[in-house]
Amino acid sequence: MRIMIATAGSRGDVAPYTGLGAELRRAGHDVALAATDAFAPLVRDAGLEFRSLPADTRARGEVTDKRDLMRTAAAFTTELGQGFADAVDKGTDLLLLSTTTAPLGWHITEATGTPSLGVYLQPTAPTGDFPPVVTGSRSLGRLANRATGRFALRMADRVYAQAVTQLRHRLALPPASPAEVRRRREQAHWPVLHGFSTALVPRPSDWRPGLDVVGNWWPHHDPTERLPSELEDFLSAGPRPVLIGFGSMASGDGERLSEIAVRALRRAGLRGILQSGSAQLAADEDDVLTVGALPHALLFPRLAAVVHHGGAGTSAAALRAGIPAVPVPVTADQPFWARRLATVGAATAPIPFGSLTAERLADCLRQVVKQQSHSRAAARAAQHMTTENGAQQTLRAIQHLTEG
């Protein structure tokens, strides 16, 4: 089959699909991955065809509040929708749509008849089990959780309104609102596979049929790749260090965060690795090493703990490695994943990014490294994750969909 995976967002919204795409390709499928241009090398390194989506997440600055997030998301989806149809080749047999691209891809499916399947990295369907991931709120009880979940979907419909209007016009489809098309998909039990572990989020019992949790899709990395020699030397020179990094978050805040990180490591008596990321963390210390982007699968099993922004991919990678975390969520779905890590016992209570201090971070580092309960919980989750195979489950779902 000719399969196109479509996703958009930060690196964490793209990298898991490189692993999924590589697995589909090994199974004999012809796979293209559509994403924004910044991720072309990531896609091609996985042996996949790259298709360009016309939007850029890098130039939008830091998003810190919900109103700003809504405005930025609406501008992004409108830009994305303008060229979305161009990325879909006429010979495409199946569309795999992420959380961000599904509300656009549904209209491509309607116009062309190309089958589609949801491949989501976040749980978006309302449930009583937890509040919507984008609100960052604590559980309000089952009824209120479901109500706020439905409200979050309506807010998402607003984000896509202009993009959908323009896309349907271009595809010569009759006018229809995002909410109307979404309800049609829900009523038809449109299948969605969720690429996270049931160790972190069990499938809610009140979800409709067609919504499944299959386990993580892990980012592709070259099996011959090794850690840099400088890092190997550092790892061998003393006790296991703590990694501190914020991924694509906190751009321009590197100096302050680096100082906080080094002071916290000093107070906790730990060695550390700073991952530069968008924040450009850096330190020139004997027992603190600065590194760039590295495969989590290679580095994380060598660590004592990780301090991170609570992104879905980093949260899962820490669990997979069986190491505890100190989550410092910044925005969007990060507070949700941070709380899930703490709920299963594999992390301390989250430190909100705006409340981060060296003293608070040091206290959490001491707790997460010295108290074995966090390590044991992470190890239990890691063991559970070995029983899941998200890529194989996806292959089976694709086979079922095409045979049906």
CSV table of C-alpha atoms in Angstrom, one decimal:
chain,number,residue,atom,x,y,z
A,1,MET,CA,0.0,0.0,0.0
A,2,ARG,CA,1.0,3.6,-0.5
A,3,ILE,CA,0.6,5.2,3.0
A,4,MET,CA,0.9,8.8,3.9
A,5,ILE,CA,1.4,9.8,7.5
A,6,ALA,CA,0.5,13.5,8.2
A,7,THR,CA,1.6,15.3,11.3
A,8,ALA,CA,2.5,18.9,12.3
A,9,GLY,CA,3.9,20.5,15.4
A,10,SER,CA,7.2,20.3,17.3
A,11,ARG,CA,9.8,17.6,17.1
A,12,GLY,CA,7.9,15.5,19.6
A,13,ASP,CA,4.9,15.6,17.3
A,14,VAL,CA,6.9,14.2,14.4
A,15,ALA,CA,9.7,11.9,15.7
A,16,PRO,CA,7.4,9.0,16.8
A,17,TYR,CA,6.0,8.7,13.3
A,18,THR,CA,9.5,8.2,11.9
A,19,GLY,CA,9.6,4.9,13.9
A,20,LEU,CA,6.1,3.9,12.9
A,21,GLY,CA,6.8,4.8,9.3
A,22,ALA,CA,10.0,2.7,9.3
A,23,GLU,CA,8.1,-0.3,10.7
A,24,LEU,CA,5.4,0.0,8.0
A,25,ARG,CA,8.1,0.2,5.4
A,26,ARG,CA,9.8,-2.9,6.7
A,27,ALA,CA,6.4,-4.6,6.3
A,28,GLY,CA,6.4,-3.8,2.6
A,29,HIS,CA,4.4,-0.6,2.4
A,30,ASP,CA,5.5,2.5,0.5
A,31,VAL,CA,5.5,5.2,3.2
A,32,ALA,CA,5.6,9.0,3.0
A,33,LEU,CA,5.6,11.3,6.0
A,34,ALA,CA,4.2,14.8,5.6
A,35,ALA,CA,5.5,17.4,8.1
A,36,THR,CA,6.8,20.9,8.1
A,37,ASP,CA,10.1,21.6,6.3
A,38,ALA,CA,12.2,21.7,9.5
A,39,PHE,CA,11.8,17.9,9.9
A,40,ALA,CA,12.8,16.9,6.4
A,41,PRO,CA,16.2,15.5,7.5
A,42,LEU,CA,14.5,13.6,10.4
A,43,VAL,CA,12.0,11.9,8.0
A,44,ARG,CA,14.6,11.1,5.3
A,45,ASP,CA,17.0,9.6,7.9
A,46,ALA,CA,14.3,7.1,8.7
A,47,GLY,CA,14.2,6.0,5.0
A,48,LEU,CA,10.9,7.6,4.4
A,49,GLU,CA,9.7,9.9,1.6
A,50,PHE,CA,9.2,13.5,2.9
A,51,ARG,CA,6.2,15.6,1.9
A,52,SER,CA,6.2,19.3,2.8
A,53,LEU,CA,3.4,20.8,4.8
A,54,PRO,CA,3.3,24.7,4.6
A,55,ALA,CA,3.6,25.9,8.1
A,56,ASP,CA,6.4,26.8,10.4
A,57,THR,CA,6.3,26.3,14.2
A,58,ARG,CA,9.7,27.8,14.8
A,59,ALA,CA,8.9,31.4,14.1
A,60,ARG,CA,5.9,31.8,16.5
A,61,GLY,CA,7.7,32.6,19.7
A,62,GLU,CA,7.0,31.2,23.1
A,63,VAL,CA,3.4,30.4,23.9
A,64,THR,CA,2.7,30.9,27.6
A,65,ASP,CA,-1.1,31.4,28.2
A,66,LYS,CA,-4.2,29.7,26.8
A,67,ARG,CA,-5.5,32.7,24.9
A,68,ASP,CA,-2.1,33.1,23.2
A,69,LEU,CA,-2.1,29.3,22.5
A,70,MET,CA,-5.5,29.5,20.8
A,71,ARG,CA,-4.5,32.4,18.6
A,72,THR,CA,-1.2,30.8,17.6
A,73,ALA,CA,-2.9,27.4,16.9
A,74,ALA,CA,-5.6,29.1,14.7
A,75,ALA,CA,-2.9,30.9,12.7
A,76,PHE,CA,-0.9,27.7,12.4
A,77,THR,CA,-3.8,25.5,11.2
A,78,THR,CA,-5.0,28.1,8.7
A,79,GLU,CA,-1.5,28.2,7.2
A,80,LEU,CA,-1.3,24.4,7.3
A,81,GLY,CA,-4.7,23.9,5.6
A,82,GLN,CA,-3.8,26.1,2.7
A,83,GLY,CA,-1.4,23.5,1.2
A,84,PHE,CA,-2.6,20.3,2.9
A,85,ALA,CA,-4.3,19.0,-0.2
A,86,ASP,CA,-1.0,19.3,-2.2
A,87,ALA,CA,0.8,16.8,0.1
A,88,VAL,CA,-1.7,14.0,-0.7
A,89,ASP,CA,-0.6,12.1,-3.8
A,90,LYS,CA,-3.5,10.8,-6.0
A,91,GLY,CA,-2.1,7.3,-5.7
A,92,THR,CA,-2.3,7.4,-1.9
A,93,ASP,CA,-4.1,4.3,-0.5
A,94,LEU,CA,-4.4,5.2,3.1
A,95,LEU,CA,-4.0,8.4,5.2
A,96,LEU,CA,-2.7,8.1,8.8
A,97,LEU,CA,-3.7,11.4,10.6
A,98,SER,CA,-2.3,12.8,13.8
A,99,THR,CA,-4.2,14.9,16.4
A,100,THR,CA,-3.2,18.1,14.6
A,101,THR,CA,-3.9,17.0,11.0
A,102,ALA,CA,-7.0,14.8,11.4
A,103,PRO,CA,-9.4,17.8,11.4
A,104,LEU,CA,-8.0,18.7,8.0
A,105,GLY,CA,-7.4,15.2,6.6
A,106,TRP,CA,-11.1,14.2,7.1
A,107,HIS,CA,-12.0,16.6,4.3
A,108,ILE,CA,-9.3,15.1,2.0
A,109,THR,CA,-10.9,11.7,2.7
A,110,GLU,CA,-14.4,13.0,1.9
A,111,ALA,CA,-13.2,14.6,-1.4
A,112,THR,CA,-11.1,11.7,-2.6
A,113,GLY,CA,-12.5,8.6,-1.0
A,114,THR,CA,-9.1,7.7,0.4
A,115,PRO,CA,-9.5,5.7,3.6
A,116,SER,CA,-8.0,7.2,6.8
A,117,LEU,CA,-7.1,6.2,10.3
A,118,GLY,CA,-6.3,8.3,13.3
A,119,VAL,CA,-2.8,7.9,14.9
A,120,TYR,CA,-2.9,10.2,17.9
A,121,LEU,CA,-0.2,10.9,20.5
A,122,GLN,CA,-2.7,12.4,22.9
A,123,PRO,CA,-6.1,11.3,24.2
A,124,THR,CA,-8.6,13.8,22.9
A,125,ALA,CA,-12.0,12.1,23.3
A,126,PRO,CA,-14.0,13.2,26.4
A,127,THR,CA,-13.9,10.8,29.3
A,128,GLY,CA,-14.8,10.9,33.0
A,129,ASP,CA,-11.3,9.4,33.8
A,130,PHE,CA,-9.4,12.7,33.4
A,131,PRO,CA,-9.9,16.3,32.2
A,132,PRO,CA,-8.9,17.2,28.6
A,133,VAL,CA,-5.1,17.2,28.1
A,134,VAL,CA,-4.9,20.7,26.8
A,135,THR,CA,-6.5,22.4,29.8
A,136,GLY,CA,-3.8,21.6,32.2
A,137,SER,CA,-6.4,21.3,35.0
A,138,ARG,CA,-6.8,18.7,37.7
A,139,SER,CA,-9.6,16.2,37.7
A,140,LEU,CA,-12.9,17.8,38.4
A,141,GLY,CA,-14.9,14.6,38.9
A,142,ARG,CA,-16.3,12.3,36.2
A,143,LEU,CA,-19.2,14.5,35.0
A,144,ALA,CA,-17.2,17.7,34.9
A,145,ASN,CA,-14.3,15.9,33.2
A,146,ARG,CA,-16.6,14.8,30.4
A,147,ALA,CA,-18.2,18.2,30.1
A,148,THR,CA,-14.8,20.0,29.9
A,149,GLY,CA,-13.7,17.4,27.4
A,150,ARG,CA,-16.6,18.3,25.1
A,151,PHE,CA,-15.9,22.0,25.6
A,152,ALA,CA,-12.3,21.4,24.6
A,153,LEU,CA,-13.4,19.7,21.4
A,154,ARG,CA,-15.6,22.8,20.6
A,155,MET,CA,-12.6,25.0,21.2
A,156,ALA,CA,-10.5,22.9,18.8
A,157,ASP,CA,-13.3,23.2,16.2
A,158,ARG,CA,-12.9,27.0,16.5
A,159,VAL,CA,-9.2,26.7,15.9
A,160,TYR,CA,-9.8,24.9,12.6
A,161,ALA,CA,-12.8,26.9,11.4
A,162,GLN,CA,-11.0,29.2,8.9
A,163,ALA,CA,-8.7,26.4,7.7
A,164,VAL,CA,-11.6,24.1,7.1
A,165,THR,CA,-13.7,26.7,5.2
A,166,GLN,CA,-10.8,27.4,2.9
A,167,LEU,CA,-9.9,23.7,2.4
A,168,ARG,CA,-13.5,22.6,1.6
A,169,HIS,CA,-13.8,25.4,-0.9
A,170,ARG,CA,-10.6,24.3,-2.6
A,171,LEU,CA,-11.7,20.7,-2.7
A,172,ALA,CA,-15.2,21.7,-4.1
A,173,LEU,CA,-17.0,20.3,-1.1
A,174,PRO,CA,-20.2,21.7,0.2
A,175,PRO,CA,-19.8,24.0,3.2
A,176,ALA,CA,-19.6,22.2,6.6
A,177,SER,CA,-18.4,23.3,10.0
A,178,PRO,CA,-15.5,21.5,11.8
A,179,ALA,CA,-18.0,20.4,14.5
A,180,GLU,CA,-20.4,18.9,11.9
A,181,VAL,CA,-17.6,16.9,10.2
A,182,ARG,CA,-16.2,15.8,13.6
A,183,ARG,CA,-19.6,14.5,14.8
A,184,ARG,CA,-20.0,12.6,11.5
A,185,ARG,CA,-16.7,10.9,12.2
A,186,GLU,CA,-17.6,10.1,15.8
A,187,GLN,CA,-21.0,8.6,14.8
A,188,ALA,CA,-19.2,6.4,12.2
A,189,HIS,CA,-16.8,5.2,14.9
A,190,TRP,CA,-13.9,6.4,12.9
A,191,PRO,CA,-10.9,4.4,14.1
A,192,VAL,CA,-8.2,6.1,16.2
A,193,LEU,CA,-5.1,4.4,17.5
A,194,HIS,CA,-3.4,6.1,20.4
A,195,GLY,CA,0.4,5.8,20.5
A,196,PHE,CA,1.1,5.9,24.2
A,197,SER,CA,1.3,3.2,26.9
A,198,THR,CA,-1.5,1.9,29.0
A,199,ALA,CA,1.1,2.0,31.8
A,200,LEU,CA,0.6,5.7,31.7
A,201,VAL,CA,-2.9,6.1,30.5
A,202,PRO,CA,-5.2,3.0,30.5
A,203,ARG,CA,-7.9,3.1,27.9
A,204,PRO,CA,-11.0,4.8,29.4
A,205,SER,CA,-13.9,2.4,29.7
A,206,ASP,CA,-16.4,5.2,28.6
A,207,TRP,CA,-14.7,5.8,25.3
A,208,ARG,CA,-16.7,4.9,22.1
A,209,PRO,CA,-15.9,1.9,20.0
A,210,GLY,CA,-13.0,2.5,17.6
A,211,LEU,CA,-10.8,4.3,20.1
A,212,ASP,CA,-7.8,2.1,21.1
A,213,VAL,CA,-4.5,2.5,23.0
A,214,VAL,CA,-1.8,0.5,21.3
A,215,GLY,CA,1.4,1.5,22.9
A,216,ASN,CA,4.2,3.9,21.9
A,217,TRP,CA,5.6,4.5,18.5
A,218,TRP,CA,9.3,5.0,19.2
A,219,PRO,CA,11.4,7.5,17.1
A,220,HIS,CA,13.6,5.9,14.5
A,221,HIS,CA,17.3,5.9,15.1
A,222,ASP,CA,20.2,4.3,13.3
A,223,PRO,CA,21.0,1.0,15.0
A,224,THR,CA,24.7,1.7,14.4
A,225,GLU,CA,24.6,5.1,16.1
A,226,ARG,CA,26.7,5.4,19.3
A,227,LEU,CA,26.9,8.1,22.0
A,228,PRO,CA,29.7,10.6,21.4
A,229,SER,CA,33.1,9.6,23.0
A,230,GLU,CA,33.1,12.7,25.2
A,231,LEU,CA,29.8,11.7,26.7
A,232,GLU,CA,30.8,8.0,27.1
A,233,ASP,CA,33.9,9.2,29.0
A,234,PHE,CA,31.7,11.4,31.2
A,235,LEU,CA,29.3,8.6,32.0
A,236,SER,CA,32.2,6.3,32.9
A,237,ALA,CA,33.9,8.9,35.2
A,238,GLY,CA,31.5,8.7,38.1
A,239,PRO,CA,28.0,7.9,39.4
A,240,ARG,CA,25.1,8.0,37.1
A,241,PRO,CA,24.2,11.7,36.2
A,242,VAL,CA,20.9,13.5,35.9
A,243,LEU,CA,19.9,14.8,32.5
A,244,ILE,CA,18.2,18.3,32.5
A,245,GLY,CA,16.6,19.5,29.2
A,246,PHE,CA,13.4,21.3,28.0
A,247,GLY,CA,13.3,20.1,24.4
A,248,SER,CA,11.7,22.6,22.1
A,249,MET,CA,10.5,24.7,25.0
A,250,ALA,CA,11.9,27.8,26.8
A,251,SER,CA,13.6,29.4,23.8
A,252,GLY,CA,15.7,32.4,24.9
A,253,ASP,CA,15.7,31.4,28.6
A,254,GLY,CA,18.8,29.4,28.5
A,255,GLU,CA,21.1,31.5,30.8
A,256,ARG,CA,18.6,31.6,33.7
A,257,LEU,CA,17.7,27.9,33.3
A,258,SER,CA,21.4,26.8,33.1
A,259,GLU,CA,22.2,28.7,36.3
A,260,ILE,CA,19.2,27.1,38.1
A,261,ALA,CA,20.2,23.7,36.8
A,262,VAL,CA,23.8,23.9,37.9
A,263,ARG,CA,22.9,25.3,41.4
A,264,ALA,CA,20.3,22.6,41.9
A,265,LEU,CA,22.8,19.8,40.9
A,266,ARG,CA,25.3,21.3,43.4
A,267,ARG,CA,22.8,21.5,46.2
A,268,ALA,CA,21.7,17.9,45.5
A,269,GLY,CA,25.2,16.6,45.2
A,270,LEU,CA,24.7,15.1,41.8
A,271,ARG,CA,26.5,15.1,38.5
A,272,GLY,CA,24.5,16.4,35.5
A,273,ILE,CA,24.1,16.6,31.7
A,274,LEU,CA,22.5,19.6,30.2
A,275,GLN,CA,20.7,19.1,26.9
A,276,SER,CA,20.9,22.4,25.1
A,277,GLY,CA,17.6,22.2,23.2
A,278,SER,CA,15.7,25.4,22.1
A,279,ALA,CA,16.6,27.0,25.4
A,280,GLN,CA,20.3,26.7,24.6
A,281,LEU,CA,21.3,25.3,28.0
A,282,ALA,CA,25.0,25.3,28.6
A,283,ALA,CA,27.5,25.0,31.5
A,284,ASP,CA,31.3,24.9,31.8
A,285,GLU,CA,31.7,22.8,34.9
A,286,ASP,CA,33.8,19.7,35.7
A,287,ASP,CA,30.8,17.6,36.7
A,288,VAL,CA,28.2,19.1,34.3
A,289,LEU,CA,28.4,18.2,30.6
A,290,THR,CA,26.5,20.0,27.8
A,291,VAL,CA,25.2,17.9,24.9
A,292,GLY,CA,23.0,18.4,21.9
A,293,ALA,CA,20.2,16.2,20.5
A,294,LEU,CA,20.8,12.5,21.2
A,295,PRO,CA,18.6,9.4,20.9
A,296,HIS,CA,16.7,8.9,24.2
A,297,ALA,CA,16.9,5.1,23.7
A,298,LEU,CA,20.7,5.3,23.9
A,299,LEU,CA,21.2,7.9,26.7
A,300,PHE,CA,18.3,7.4,29.1
A,301,PRO,CA,19.1,3.9,30.4
A,302,ARG,CA,22.5,5.3,31.6
A,303,LEU,CA,21.0,8.0,33.8
A,304,ALA,CA,19.9,8.3,37.4
A,305,ALA,CA,16.9,10.5,36.6
A,306,VAL,CA,15.8,13.1,34.0
A,307,VAL,CA,14.4,16.6,34.5
A,308,HIS,CA,12.2,17.5,31.5
A,309,HIS,CA,9.3,19.5,30.2
A,310,GLY,CA,6.7,16.8,30.3
A,311,GLY,CA,6.4,16.2,26.6
A,312,ALA,CA,4.6,13.0,25.7
A,313,GLY,CA,7.7,11.5,23.9
A,314,THR,CA,10.2,12.4,26.7
A,315,SER,CA,7.8,11.2,29.4
A,316,ALA,CA,7.5,7.8,27.6
A,317,ALA,CA,11.2,7.5,26.9
A,318,ALA,CA,12.0,8.0,30.6
A,319,LEU,CA,9.5,5.3,31.6
A,320,ARG,CA,10.8,2.9,28.9
A,321,ALA,CA,14.3,3.3,30.4
A,322,GLY,CA,13.0,2.6,33.9
A,323,ILE,CA,14.3,5.9,35.3
A,324,PRO,CA,12.4,8.4,37.4
A,325,ALA,CA,11.7,12.0,36.4
A,326,VAL,CA,11.2,15.5,37.7
A,327,PRO,CA,8.7,17.1,35.3
A,328,VAL,CA,8.7,20.8,34.7
A,329,PRO,CA,5.8,21.4,32.3
A,330,VAL,CA,5.6,24.5,30.3
A,331,THR,CA,2.4,24.5,28.2
A,332,ALA,CA,-0.2,22.6,26.2
A,333,ASP,CA,-0.4,18.8,27.1
A,334,GLN,CA,2.7,18.8,29.2
A,335,PRO,CA,1.0,19.3,32.6
A,336,PHE,CA,-1.2,16.3,31.7
A,337,TRP,CA,1.7,14.0,31.1
A,338,ALA,CA,3.6,15.4,34.1
A,339,ARG,CA,0.7,14.5,36.4
A,340,ARG,CA,0.4,11.0,34.8
A,341,LEU,CA,4.0,10.3,35.6
A,342,ALA,CA,3.5,11.4,39.2
A,343,THR,CA,0.3,9.4,39.5
A,344,VAL,CA,2.0,6.2,38.6
A,345,GLY,CA,4.8,7.0,41.0
A,346,ALA,CA,7.6,7.4,38.4
A,347,ALA,CA,8.0,11.1,39.0
A,348,THR,CA,7.9,13.8,41.7
A,349,ALA,CA,4.9,16.2,41.7
A,350,PRO,CA,5.4,18.5,38.8
A,351,ILE,CA,7.1,21.8,39.2
A,352,PRO,CA,5.3,24.4,37.1
A,353,PHE,CA,7.8,26.1,34.8
A,354,GLY,CA,7.0,29.5,36.2
A,355,SER,CA,7.7,28.3,39.7
A,356,LEU,CA,11.1,26.7,39.0
A,357,THR,CA,13.9,27.6,41.4
A,358,ALA,CA,17.2,26.0,42.2
A,359,GLU,CA,16.1,25.2,45.7
A,360,ARG,CA,12.8,23.5,44.6
A,361,LEU,CA,14.6,21.6,41.8
A,362,ALA,CA,17.3,20.4,44.2
A,363,ASP,CA,14.7,19.1,46.7
A,364,CYS,CA,12.9,17.1,43.9
A,365,LEU,CA,16.2,15.8,42.6
A,366,ARG,CA,17.2,14.5,46.1
A,367,GLN,CA,13.8,12.9,46.4
A,368,VAL,CA,13.7,11.2,43.1
A,369,VAL,CA,17.2,9.9,43.2
A,370,LYS,CA,17.4,8.9,46.9
A,371,GLN,CA,13.8,7.5,47.4
A,372,GLN,CA,13.7,4.1,45.7
A,373,SER,CA,9.9,4.2,45.3
A,374,HIS,CA,10.2,6.4,42.2
A,375,SER,CA,12.7,4.1,40.6
A,376,ARG,CA,10.7,1.0,41.4
A,377,ALA,CA,7.6,2.6,39.9
A,378,ALA,CA,9.5,3.5,36.7
A,379,ALA,CA,10.9,0.0,36.5
A,380,ARG,CA,7.4,-1.5,36.8
A,381,ALA,CA,6.1,0.8,34.0
A,382,ALA,CA,9.1,-0.2,31.8
A,383,GLN,CA,8.3,-3.9,32.3
A,384,HIS,CA,4.7,-3.2,31.3
A,385,MET,CA,5.8,-1.4,28.2
A,386,THR,CA,7.8,-4.4,27.0
A,387,THR,CA,4.4,-6.2,26.5
A,388,GLU,CA,3.2,-3.5,24.1
A,389,ASN,CA,4.1,-3.1,20.4
A,390,GLY,CA,2.4,0.0,19.0
A,391,ALA,CA,3.8,-0.5,15.5
A,392,GLN,CA,2.6,-4.1,15.2
A,393,GLN,CA,-0.8,-3.2,16.5
A,394,THR,CA,-1.0,-0.4,13.9
A,395,LEU,CA,-0.1,-2.9,11.2
A,396,ARG,CA,-2.9,-5.2,12.3
A,397,ALA,CA,-5.4,-2.3,12.4
A,398,ILE,CA,-4.4,-1.3,8.8
A,399,GLN,CA,-4.9,-4.9,7.6
A,400,HIS,CA,-8.3,-5.0,9.3
A,401,LEU,CA,-9.3,-1.6,7.8
A,402,THR,CA,-8.3,-2.5,4.3
A,403,GLU,CA,-9.8,-6.0,4.4
A,404,GLY,CA,-13.0,-4.6,5.8
